[in-house]
PDB file of C-alpha atoms and ligand atoms in Angstrom:
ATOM      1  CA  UNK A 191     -90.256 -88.763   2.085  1.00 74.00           C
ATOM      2  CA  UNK A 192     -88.799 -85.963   4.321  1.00 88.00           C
ATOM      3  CA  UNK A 193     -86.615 -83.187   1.936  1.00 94.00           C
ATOM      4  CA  UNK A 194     -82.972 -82.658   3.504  1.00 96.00           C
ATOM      5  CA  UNK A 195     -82.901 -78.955   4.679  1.00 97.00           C
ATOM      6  CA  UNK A 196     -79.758 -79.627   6.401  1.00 97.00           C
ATOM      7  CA  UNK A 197     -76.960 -80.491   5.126  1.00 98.00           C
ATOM      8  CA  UNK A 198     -73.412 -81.333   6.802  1.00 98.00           C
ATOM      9  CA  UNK A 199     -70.156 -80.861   4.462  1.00 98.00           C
ATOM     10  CA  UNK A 200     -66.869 -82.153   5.310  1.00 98.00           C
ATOM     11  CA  UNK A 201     -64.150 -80.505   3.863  1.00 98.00           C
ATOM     12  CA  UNK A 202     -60.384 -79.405   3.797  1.00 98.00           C
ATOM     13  CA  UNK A 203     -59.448 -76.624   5.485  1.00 96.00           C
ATOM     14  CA  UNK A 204     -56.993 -76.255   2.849  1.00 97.00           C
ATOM     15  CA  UNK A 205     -57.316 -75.397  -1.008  1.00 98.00           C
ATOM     16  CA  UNK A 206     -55.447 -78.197  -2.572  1.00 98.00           C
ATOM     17  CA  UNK A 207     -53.135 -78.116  -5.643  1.00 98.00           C
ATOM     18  CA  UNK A 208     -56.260 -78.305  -7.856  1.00 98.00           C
ATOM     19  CA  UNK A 209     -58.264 -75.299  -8.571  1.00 98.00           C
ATOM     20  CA  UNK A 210     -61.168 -77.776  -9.616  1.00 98.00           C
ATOM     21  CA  UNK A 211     -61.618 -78.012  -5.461  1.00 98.00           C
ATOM     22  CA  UNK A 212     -62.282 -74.614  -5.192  1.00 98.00           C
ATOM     23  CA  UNK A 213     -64.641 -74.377  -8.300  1.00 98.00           C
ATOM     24  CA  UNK A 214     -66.689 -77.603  -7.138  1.00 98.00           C
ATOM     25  CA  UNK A 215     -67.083 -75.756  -3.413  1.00 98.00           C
ATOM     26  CA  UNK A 216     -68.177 -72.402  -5.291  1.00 98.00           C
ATOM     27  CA  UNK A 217     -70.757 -74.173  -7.231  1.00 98.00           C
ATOM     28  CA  UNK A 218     -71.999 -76.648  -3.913  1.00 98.00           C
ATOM     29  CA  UNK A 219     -72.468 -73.327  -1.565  1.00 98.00           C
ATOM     30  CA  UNK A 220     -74.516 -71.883  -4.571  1.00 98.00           C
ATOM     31  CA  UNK A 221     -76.508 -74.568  -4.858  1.00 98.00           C
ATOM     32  CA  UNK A 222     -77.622 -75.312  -1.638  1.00 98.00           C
ATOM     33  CA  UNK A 223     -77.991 -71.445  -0.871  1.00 98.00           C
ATOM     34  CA  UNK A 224     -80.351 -71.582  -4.000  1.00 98.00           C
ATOM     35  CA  UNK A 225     -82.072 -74.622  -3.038  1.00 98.00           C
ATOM     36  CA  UNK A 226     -82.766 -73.105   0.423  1.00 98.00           C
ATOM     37  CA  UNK A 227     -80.534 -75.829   2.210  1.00 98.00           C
ATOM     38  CA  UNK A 228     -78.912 -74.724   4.918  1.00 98.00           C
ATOM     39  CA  UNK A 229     -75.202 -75.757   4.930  1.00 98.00           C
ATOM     40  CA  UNK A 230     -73.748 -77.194   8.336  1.00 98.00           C
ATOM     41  CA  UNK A 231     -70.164 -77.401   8.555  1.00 98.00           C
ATOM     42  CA  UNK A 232     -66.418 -76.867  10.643  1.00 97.00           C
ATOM     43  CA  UNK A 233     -67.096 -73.479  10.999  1.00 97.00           C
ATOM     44  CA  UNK A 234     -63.556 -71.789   9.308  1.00 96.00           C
ATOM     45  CA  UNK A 235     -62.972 -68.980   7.008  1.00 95.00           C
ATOM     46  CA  UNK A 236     -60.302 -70.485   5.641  1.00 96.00           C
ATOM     47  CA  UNK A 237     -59.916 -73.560   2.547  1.00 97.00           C
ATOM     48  CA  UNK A 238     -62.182 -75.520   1.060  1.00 98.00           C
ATOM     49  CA  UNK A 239     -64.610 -74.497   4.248  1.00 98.00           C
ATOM     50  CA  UNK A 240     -64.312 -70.627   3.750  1.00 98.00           C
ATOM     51  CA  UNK A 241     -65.517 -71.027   0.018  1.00 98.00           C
ATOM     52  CA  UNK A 242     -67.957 -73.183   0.780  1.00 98.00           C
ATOM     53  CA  UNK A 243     -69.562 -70.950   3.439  1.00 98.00           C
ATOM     54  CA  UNK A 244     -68.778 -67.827   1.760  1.00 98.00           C
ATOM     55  CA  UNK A 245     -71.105 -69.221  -1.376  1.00 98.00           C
ATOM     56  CA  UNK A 246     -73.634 -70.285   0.451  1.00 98.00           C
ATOM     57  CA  UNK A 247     -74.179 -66.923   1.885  1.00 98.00           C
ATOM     58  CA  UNK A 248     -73.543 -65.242  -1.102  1.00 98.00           C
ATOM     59  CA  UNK A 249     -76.378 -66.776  -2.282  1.00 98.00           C
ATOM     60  CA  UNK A 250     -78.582 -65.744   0.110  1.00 98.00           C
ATOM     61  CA  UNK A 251     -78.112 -69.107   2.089  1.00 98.00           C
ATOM     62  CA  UNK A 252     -78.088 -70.567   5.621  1.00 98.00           C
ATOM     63  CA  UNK A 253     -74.974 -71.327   7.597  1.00 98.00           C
ATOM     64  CA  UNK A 254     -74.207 -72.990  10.426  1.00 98.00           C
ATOM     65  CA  UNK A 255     -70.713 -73.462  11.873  1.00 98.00           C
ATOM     66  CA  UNK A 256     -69.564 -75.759  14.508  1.00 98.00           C
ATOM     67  CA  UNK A 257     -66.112 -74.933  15.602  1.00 96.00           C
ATOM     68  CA  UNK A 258     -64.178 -76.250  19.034  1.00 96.00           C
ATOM     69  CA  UNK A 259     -62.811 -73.399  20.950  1.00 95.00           C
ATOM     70  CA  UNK A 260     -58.807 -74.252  20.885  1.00 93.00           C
ATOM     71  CA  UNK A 261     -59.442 -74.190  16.672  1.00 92.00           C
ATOM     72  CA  UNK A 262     -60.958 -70.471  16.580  1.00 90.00           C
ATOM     73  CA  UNK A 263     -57.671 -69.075  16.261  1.00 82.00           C
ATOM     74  CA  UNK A 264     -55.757 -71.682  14.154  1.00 81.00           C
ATOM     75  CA  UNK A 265     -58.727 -72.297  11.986  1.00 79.00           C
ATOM     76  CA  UNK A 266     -59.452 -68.872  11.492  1.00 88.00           C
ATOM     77  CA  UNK A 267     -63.272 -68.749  12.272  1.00 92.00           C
ATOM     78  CA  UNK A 268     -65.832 -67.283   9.921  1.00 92.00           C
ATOM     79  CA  UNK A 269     -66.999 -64.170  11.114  1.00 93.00           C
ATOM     80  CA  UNK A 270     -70.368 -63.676   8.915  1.00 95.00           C
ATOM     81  CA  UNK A 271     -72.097 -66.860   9.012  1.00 97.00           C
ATOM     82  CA  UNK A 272     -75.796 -66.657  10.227  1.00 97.00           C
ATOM     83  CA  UNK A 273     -74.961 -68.950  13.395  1.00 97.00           C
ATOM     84  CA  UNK A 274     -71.641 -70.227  14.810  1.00 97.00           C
ATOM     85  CA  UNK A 275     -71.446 -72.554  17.733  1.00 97.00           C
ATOM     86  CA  UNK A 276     -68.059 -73.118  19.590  1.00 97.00           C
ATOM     87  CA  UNK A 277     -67.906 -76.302  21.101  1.00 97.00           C
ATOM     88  CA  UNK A 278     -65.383 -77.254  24.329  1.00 96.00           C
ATOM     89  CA  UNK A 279     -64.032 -80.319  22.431  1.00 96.00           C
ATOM     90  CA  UNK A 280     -63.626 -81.545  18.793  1.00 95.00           C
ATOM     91  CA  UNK A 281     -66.176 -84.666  20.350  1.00 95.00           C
ATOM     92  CA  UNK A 282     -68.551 -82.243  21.093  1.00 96.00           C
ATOM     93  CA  UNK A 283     -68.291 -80.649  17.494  1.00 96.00           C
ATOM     94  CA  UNK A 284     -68.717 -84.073  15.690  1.00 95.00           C
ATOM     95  CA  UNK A 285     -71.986 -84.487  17.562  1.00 95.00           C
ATOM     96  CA  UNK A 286     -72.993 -81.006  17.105  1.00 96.00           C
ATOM     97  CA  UNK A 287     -72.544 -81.660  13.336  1.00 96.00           C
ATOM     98  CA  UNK A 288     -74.233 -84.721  13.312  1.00 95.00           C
ATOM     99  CA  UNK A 289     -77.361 -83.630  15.012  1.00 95.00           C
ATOM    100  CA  UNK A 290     -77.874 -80.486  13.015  1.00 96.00           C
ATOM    101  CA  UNK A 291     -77.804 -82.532  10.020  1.00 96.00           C
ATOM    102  CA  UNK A 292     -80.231 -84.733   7.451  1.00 96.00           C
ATOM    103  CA  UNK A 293     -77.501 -85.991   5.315  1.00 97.00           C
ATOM    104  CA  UNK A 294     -73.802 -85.421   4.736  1.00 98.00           C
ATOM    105  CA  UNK A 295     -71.606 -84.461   2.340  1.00 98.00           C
ATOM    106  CA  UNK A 296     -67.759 -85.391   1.808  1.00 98.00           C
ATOM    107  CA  UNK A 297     -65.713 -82.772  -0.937  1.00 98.00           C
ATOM    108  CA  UNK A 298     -62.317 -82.801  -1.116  1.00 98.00           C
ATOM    109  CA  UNK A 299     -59.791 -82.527   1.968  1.00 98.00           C
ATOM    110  CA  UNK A 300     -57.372 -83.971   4.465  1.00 98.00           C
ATOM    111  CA  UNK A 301     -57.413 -86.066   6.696  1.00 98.00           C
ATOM    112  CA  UNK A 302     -59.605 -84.165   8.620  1.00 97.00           C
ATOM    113  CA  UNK A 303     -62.245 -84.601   6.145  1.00 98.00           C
ATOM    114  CA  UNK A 304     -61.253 -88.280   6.250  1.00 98.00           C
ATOM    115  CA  UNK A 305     -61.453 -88.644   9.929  1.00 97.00           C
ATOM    116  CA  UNK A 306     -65.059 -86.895   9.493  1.00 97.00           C
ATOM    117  CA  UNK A 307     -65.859 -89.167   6.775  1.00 98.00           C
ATOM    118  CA  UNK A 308     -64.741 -92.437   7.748  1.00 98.00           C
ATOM    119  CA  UNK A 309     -66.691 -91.673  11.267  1.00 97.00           C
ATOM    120  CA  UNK A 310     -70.075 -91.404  10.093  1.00 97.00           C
ATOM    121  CA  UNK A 311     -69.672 -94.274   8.179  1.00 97.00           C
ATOM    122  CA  UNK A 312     -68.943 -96.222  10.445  1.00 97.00           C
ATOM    123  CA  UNK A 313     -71.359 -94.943  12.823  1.00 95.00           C
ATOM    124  CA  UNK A 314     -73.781 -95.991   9.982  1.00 95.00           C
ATOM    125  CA  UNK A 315     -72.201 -99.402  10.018  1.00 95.00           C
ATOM    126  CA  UNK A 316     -73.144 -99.433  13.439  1.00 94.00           C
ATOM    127  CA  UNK A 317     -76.541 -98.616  13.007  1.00 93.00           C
ATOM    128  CA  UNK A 318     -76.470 -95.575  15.239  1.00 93.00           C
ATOM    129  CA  UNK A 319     -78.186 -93.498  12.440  1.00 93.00           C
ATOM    130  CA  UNK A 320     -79.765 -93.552   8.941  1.00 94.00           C
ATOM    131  CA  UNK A 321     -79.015 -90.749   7.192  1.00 95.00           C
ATOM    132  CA  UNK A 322     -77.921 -90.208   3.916  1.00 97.00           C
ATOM    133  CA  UNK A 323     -73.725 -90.113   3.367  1.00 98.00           C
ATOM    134  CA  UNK A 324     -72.543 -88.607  -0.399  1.00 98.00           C
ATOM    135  CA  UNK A 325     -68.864 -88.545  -1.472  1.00 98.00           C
ATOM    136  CA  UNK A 326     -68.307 -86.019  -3.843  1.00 98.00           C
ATOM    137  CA  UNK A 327     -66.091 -86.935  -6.828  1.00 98.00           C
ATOM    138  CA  UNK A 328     -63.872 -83.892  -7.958  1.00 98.00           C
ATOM    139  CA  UNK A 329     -60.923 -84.424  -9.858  1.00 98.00           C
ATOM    140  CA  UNK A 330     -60.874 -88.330  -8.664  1.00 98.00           C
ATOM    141  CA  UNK A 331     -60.741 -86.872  -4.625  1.00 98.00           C
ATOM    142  CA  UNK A 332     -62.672 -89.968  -3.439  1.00 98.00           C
ATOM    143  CA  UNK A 333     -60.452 -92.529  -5.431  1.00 98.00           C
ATOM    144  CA  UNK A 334     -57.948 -92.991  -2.489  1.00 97.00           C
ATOM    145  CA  UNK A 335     -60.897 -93.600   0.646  1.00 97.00           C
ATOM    146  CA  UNK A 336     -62.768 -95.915  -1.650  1.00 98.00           C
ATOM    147  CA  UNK A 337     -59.718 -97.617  -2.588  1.00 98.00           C
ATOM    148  CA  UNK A 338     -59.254 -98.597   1.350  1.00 97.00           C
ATOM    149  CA  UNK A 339     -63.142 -99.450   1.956  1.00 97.00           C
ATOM    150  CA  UNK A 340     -62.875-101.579  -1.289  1.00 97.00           C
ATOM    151  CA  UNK A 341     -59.616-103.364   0.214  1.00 98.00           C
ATOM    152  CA  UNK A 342     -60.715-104.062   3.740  1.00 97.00           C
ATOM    153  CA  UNK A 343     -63.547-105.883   2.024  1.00 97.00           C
ATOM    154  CA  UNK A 344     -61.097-107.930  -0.017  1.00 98.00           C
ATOM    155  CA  UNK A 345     -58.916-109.190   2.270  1.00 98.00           C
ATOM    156  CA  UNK A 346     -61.720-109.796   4.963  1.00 98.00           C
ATOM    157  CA  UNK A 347     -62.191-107.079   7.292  1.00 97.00           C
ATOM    158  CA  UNK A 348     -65.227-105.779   5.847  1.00 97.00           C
ATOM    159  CA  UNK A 349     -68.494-106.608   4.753  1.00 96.00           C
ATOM    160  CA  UNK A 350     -69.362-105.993   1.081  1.00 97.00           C
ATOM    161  CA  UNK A 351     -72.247-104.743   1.921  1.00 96.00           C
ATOM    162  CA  UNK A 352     -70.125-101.719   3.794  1.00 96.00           C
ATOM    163  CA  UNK A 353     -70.277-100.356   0.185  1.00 96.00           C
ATOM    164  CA  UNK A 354     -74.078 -99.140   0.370  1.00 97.00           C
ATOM    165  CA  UNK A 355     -73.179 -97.142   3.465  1.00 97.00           C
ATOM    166  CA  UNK A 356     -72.612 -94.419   1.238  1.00 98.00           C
ATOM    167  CA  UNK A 357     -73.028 -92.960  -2.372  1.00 98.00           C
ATOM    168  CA  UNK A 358     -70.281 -92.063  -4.773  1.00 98.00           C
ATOM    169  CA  UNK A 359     -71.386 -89.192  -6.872  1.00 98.00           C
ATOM    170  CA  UNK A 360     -69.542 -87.575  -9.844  1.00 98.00           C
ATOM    171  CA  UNK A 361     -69.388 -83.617  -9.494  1.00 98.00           C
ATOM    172  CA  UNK A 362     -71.284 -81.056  -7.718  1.00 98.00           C
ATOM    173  CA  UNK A 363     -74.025 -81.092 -10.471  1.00 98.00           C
ATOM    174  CA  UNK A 364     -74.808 -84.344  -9.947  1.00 98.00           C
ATOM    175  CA  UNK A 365     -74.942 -84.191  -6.416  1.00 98.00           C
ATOM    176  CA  UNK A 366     -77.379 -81.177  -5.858  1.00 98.00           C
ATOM    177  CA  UNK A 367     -79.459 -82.844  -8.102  1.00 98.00           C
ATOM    178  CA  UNK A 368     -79.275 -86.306  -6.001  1.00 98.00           C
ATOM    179  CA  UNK A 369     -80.223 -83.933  -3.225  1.00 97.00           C
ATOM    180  CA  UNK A 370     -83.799 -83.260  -4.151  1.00 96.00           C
ATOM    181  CA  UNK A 371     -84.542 -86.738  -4.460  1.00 95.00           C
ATOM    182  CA  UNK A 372     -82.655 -87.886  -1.093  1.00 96.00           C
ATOM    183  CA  UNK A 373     -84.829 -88.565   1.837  1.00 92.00           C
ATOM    184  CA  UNK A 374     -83.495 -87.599   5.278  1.00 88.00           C
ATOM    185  CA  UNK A 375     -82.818 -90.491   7.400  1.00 75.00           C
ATOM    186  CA  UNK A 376     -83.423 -91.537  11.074  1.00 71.00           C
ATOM    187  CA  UNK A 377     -81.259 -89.990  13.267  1.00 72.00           C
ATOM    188  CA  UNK A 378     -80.138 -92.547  16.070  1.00 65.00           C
ATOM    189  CA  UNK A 379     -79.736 -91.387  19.911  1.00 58.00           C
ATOM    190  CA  UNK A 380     -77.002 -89.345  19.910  1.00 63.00           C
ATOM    191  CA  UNK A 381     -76.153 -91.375  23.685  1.00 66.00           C
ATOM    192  CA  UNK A 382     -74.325 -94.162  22.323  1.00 73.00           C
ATOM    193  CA  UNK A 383     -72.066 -91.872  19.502  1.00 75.00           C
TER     194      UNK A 383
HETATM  195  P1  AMP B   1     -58.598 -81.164   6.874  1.00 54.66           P
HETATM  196  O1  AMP B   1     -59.329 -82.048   5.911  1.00 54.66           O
HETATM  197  O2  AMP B   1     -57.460 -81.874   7.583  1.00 54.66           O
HETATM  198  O3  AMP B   1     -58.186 -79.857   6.284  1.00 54.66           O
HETATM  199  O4  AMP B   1     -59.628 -80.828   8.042  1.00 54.66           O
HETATM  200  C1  AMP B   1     -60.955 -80.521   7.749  1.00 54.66           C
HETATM  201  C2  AMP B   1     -61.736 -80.355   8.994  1.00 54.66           C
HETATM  202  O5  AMP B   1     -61.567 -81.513   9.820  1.00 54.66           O
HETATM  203  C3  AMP B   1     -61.310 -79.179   9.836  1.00 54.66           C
HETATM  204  O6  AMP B   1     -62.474 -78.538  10.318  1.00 54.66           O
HETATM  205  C4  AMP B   1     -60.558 -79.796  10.980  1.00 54.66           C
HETATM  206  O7  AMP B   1     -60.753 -79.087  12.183  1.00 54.66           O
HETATM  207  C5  AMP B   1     -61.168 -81.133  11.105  1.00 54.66           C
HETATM  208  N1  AMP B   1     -60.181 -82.071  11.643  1.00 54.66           N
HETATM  209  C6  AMP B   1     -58.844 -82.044  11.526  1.00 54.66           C
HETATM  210  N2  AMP B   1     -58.263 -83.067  12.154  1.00 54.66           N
HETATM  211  C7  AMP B   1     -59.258 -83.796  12.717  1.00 54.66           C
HETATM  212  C8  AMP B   1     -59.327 -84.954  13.516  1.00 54.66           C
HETATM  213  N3  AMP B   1     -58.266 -85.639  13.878  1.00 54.66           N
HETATM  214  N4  AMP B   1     -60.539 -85.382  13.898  1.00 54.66           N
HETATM  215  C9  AMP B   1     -61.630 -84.714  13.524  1.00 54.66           C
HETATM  216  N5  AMP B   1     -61.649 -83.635  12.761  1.00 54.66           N
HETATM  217  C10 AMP B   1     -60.480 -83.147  12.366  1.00 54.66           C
END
């Protein structure tokens, strides 16, 4: 078994209504900085990514940020992370965050988060890579991208199978836990992404 040591989060750039969000991102960043971890993600300073980050660090963790040049300004970069990498294209970002990675990690967010989440996977479906994909339960945040997975496969447009592409997981607990037992996966040629 090979240990994740990287790990990509998708998140909102955004707080949300709930102040659960925030809590669960506090406690995530902690955990992985504590677990030695390093955390891979948008690179901002700002949402659901800026507490992330900022935990992490406070917690004497790695962090690596992966931001496309037009969003340094709109996003609001971090400034303190121990590496940032600004990318010419929000392309060249996603592949950037997928080859830094072992597994990934969906928390609460927007559609951002569901763009990022929906792409790897279906880049799983694909077979392009292995690795390990964990949505994050907080406050019932996954109910709504489940709910279309679980209706493409009823009326026909997916495989049922599409449902072991990824792991539902209830609270941050829970998954930094599932962490220690997940093994990183094969990482498919970036070429074809
Ligand atoms: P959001 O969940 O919309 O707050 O966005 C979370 C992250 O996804 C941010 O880092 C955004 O830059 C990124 N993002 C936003 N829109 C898109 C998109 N259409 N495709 C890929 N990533 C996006």
């Amino acid at each position: 078994m090979t240990a994740i040591r990287s790990l990509a989060v998708f998140c909102g750039s955004r707080l949300g209504v709930n102040p659960a969000y925030a809590d669960a991102a506090r406690a995530l960043g902690r955990g992985l900085g504590q677990a030695g971890i390093r955390l891979v993600y948008g690179g901002g300073r700002i949402g659901i990514m800026g507490v992330v980050a900022d935990a992490t660090l406070a917690a004497g963790g790695s962090v690596l940020g992966v931001i496309p040049e037009f969003l340094t300004q709109w996003e609001v970069a971090h400034t303190t992370v121990t590496e940032m990498v600004v990318t010419d294209s929000m392309h060249s970002r996603k592949r950037r965050l997928y080859e830094e990675s072992d597994a990934f990690l969906v928390m609460p967010g927007g559609l951002g988060t569901y763009d990022e989440a929906f792409e790897i996977i279906t880049w799983r479906q694909l077979r392009l890579h292995d690795k390990p994909i964990v949505l994050c339960n907080v406050a019932g945040s996954v109910g709504p991208l489940v709910a279309a997975i679980d209706h493409a496969v009823e009326q026909g447009f997916a495989d049922p199978a599409c449902r072991a592409l990824f792991e539902v997981i209830e609270g941050v607990p829970a998954v930094l836990e599932r962490l220690e037992t997940l093994s990183a996966g094969r990482s498919g040629s970036g070429e074809r992404l």
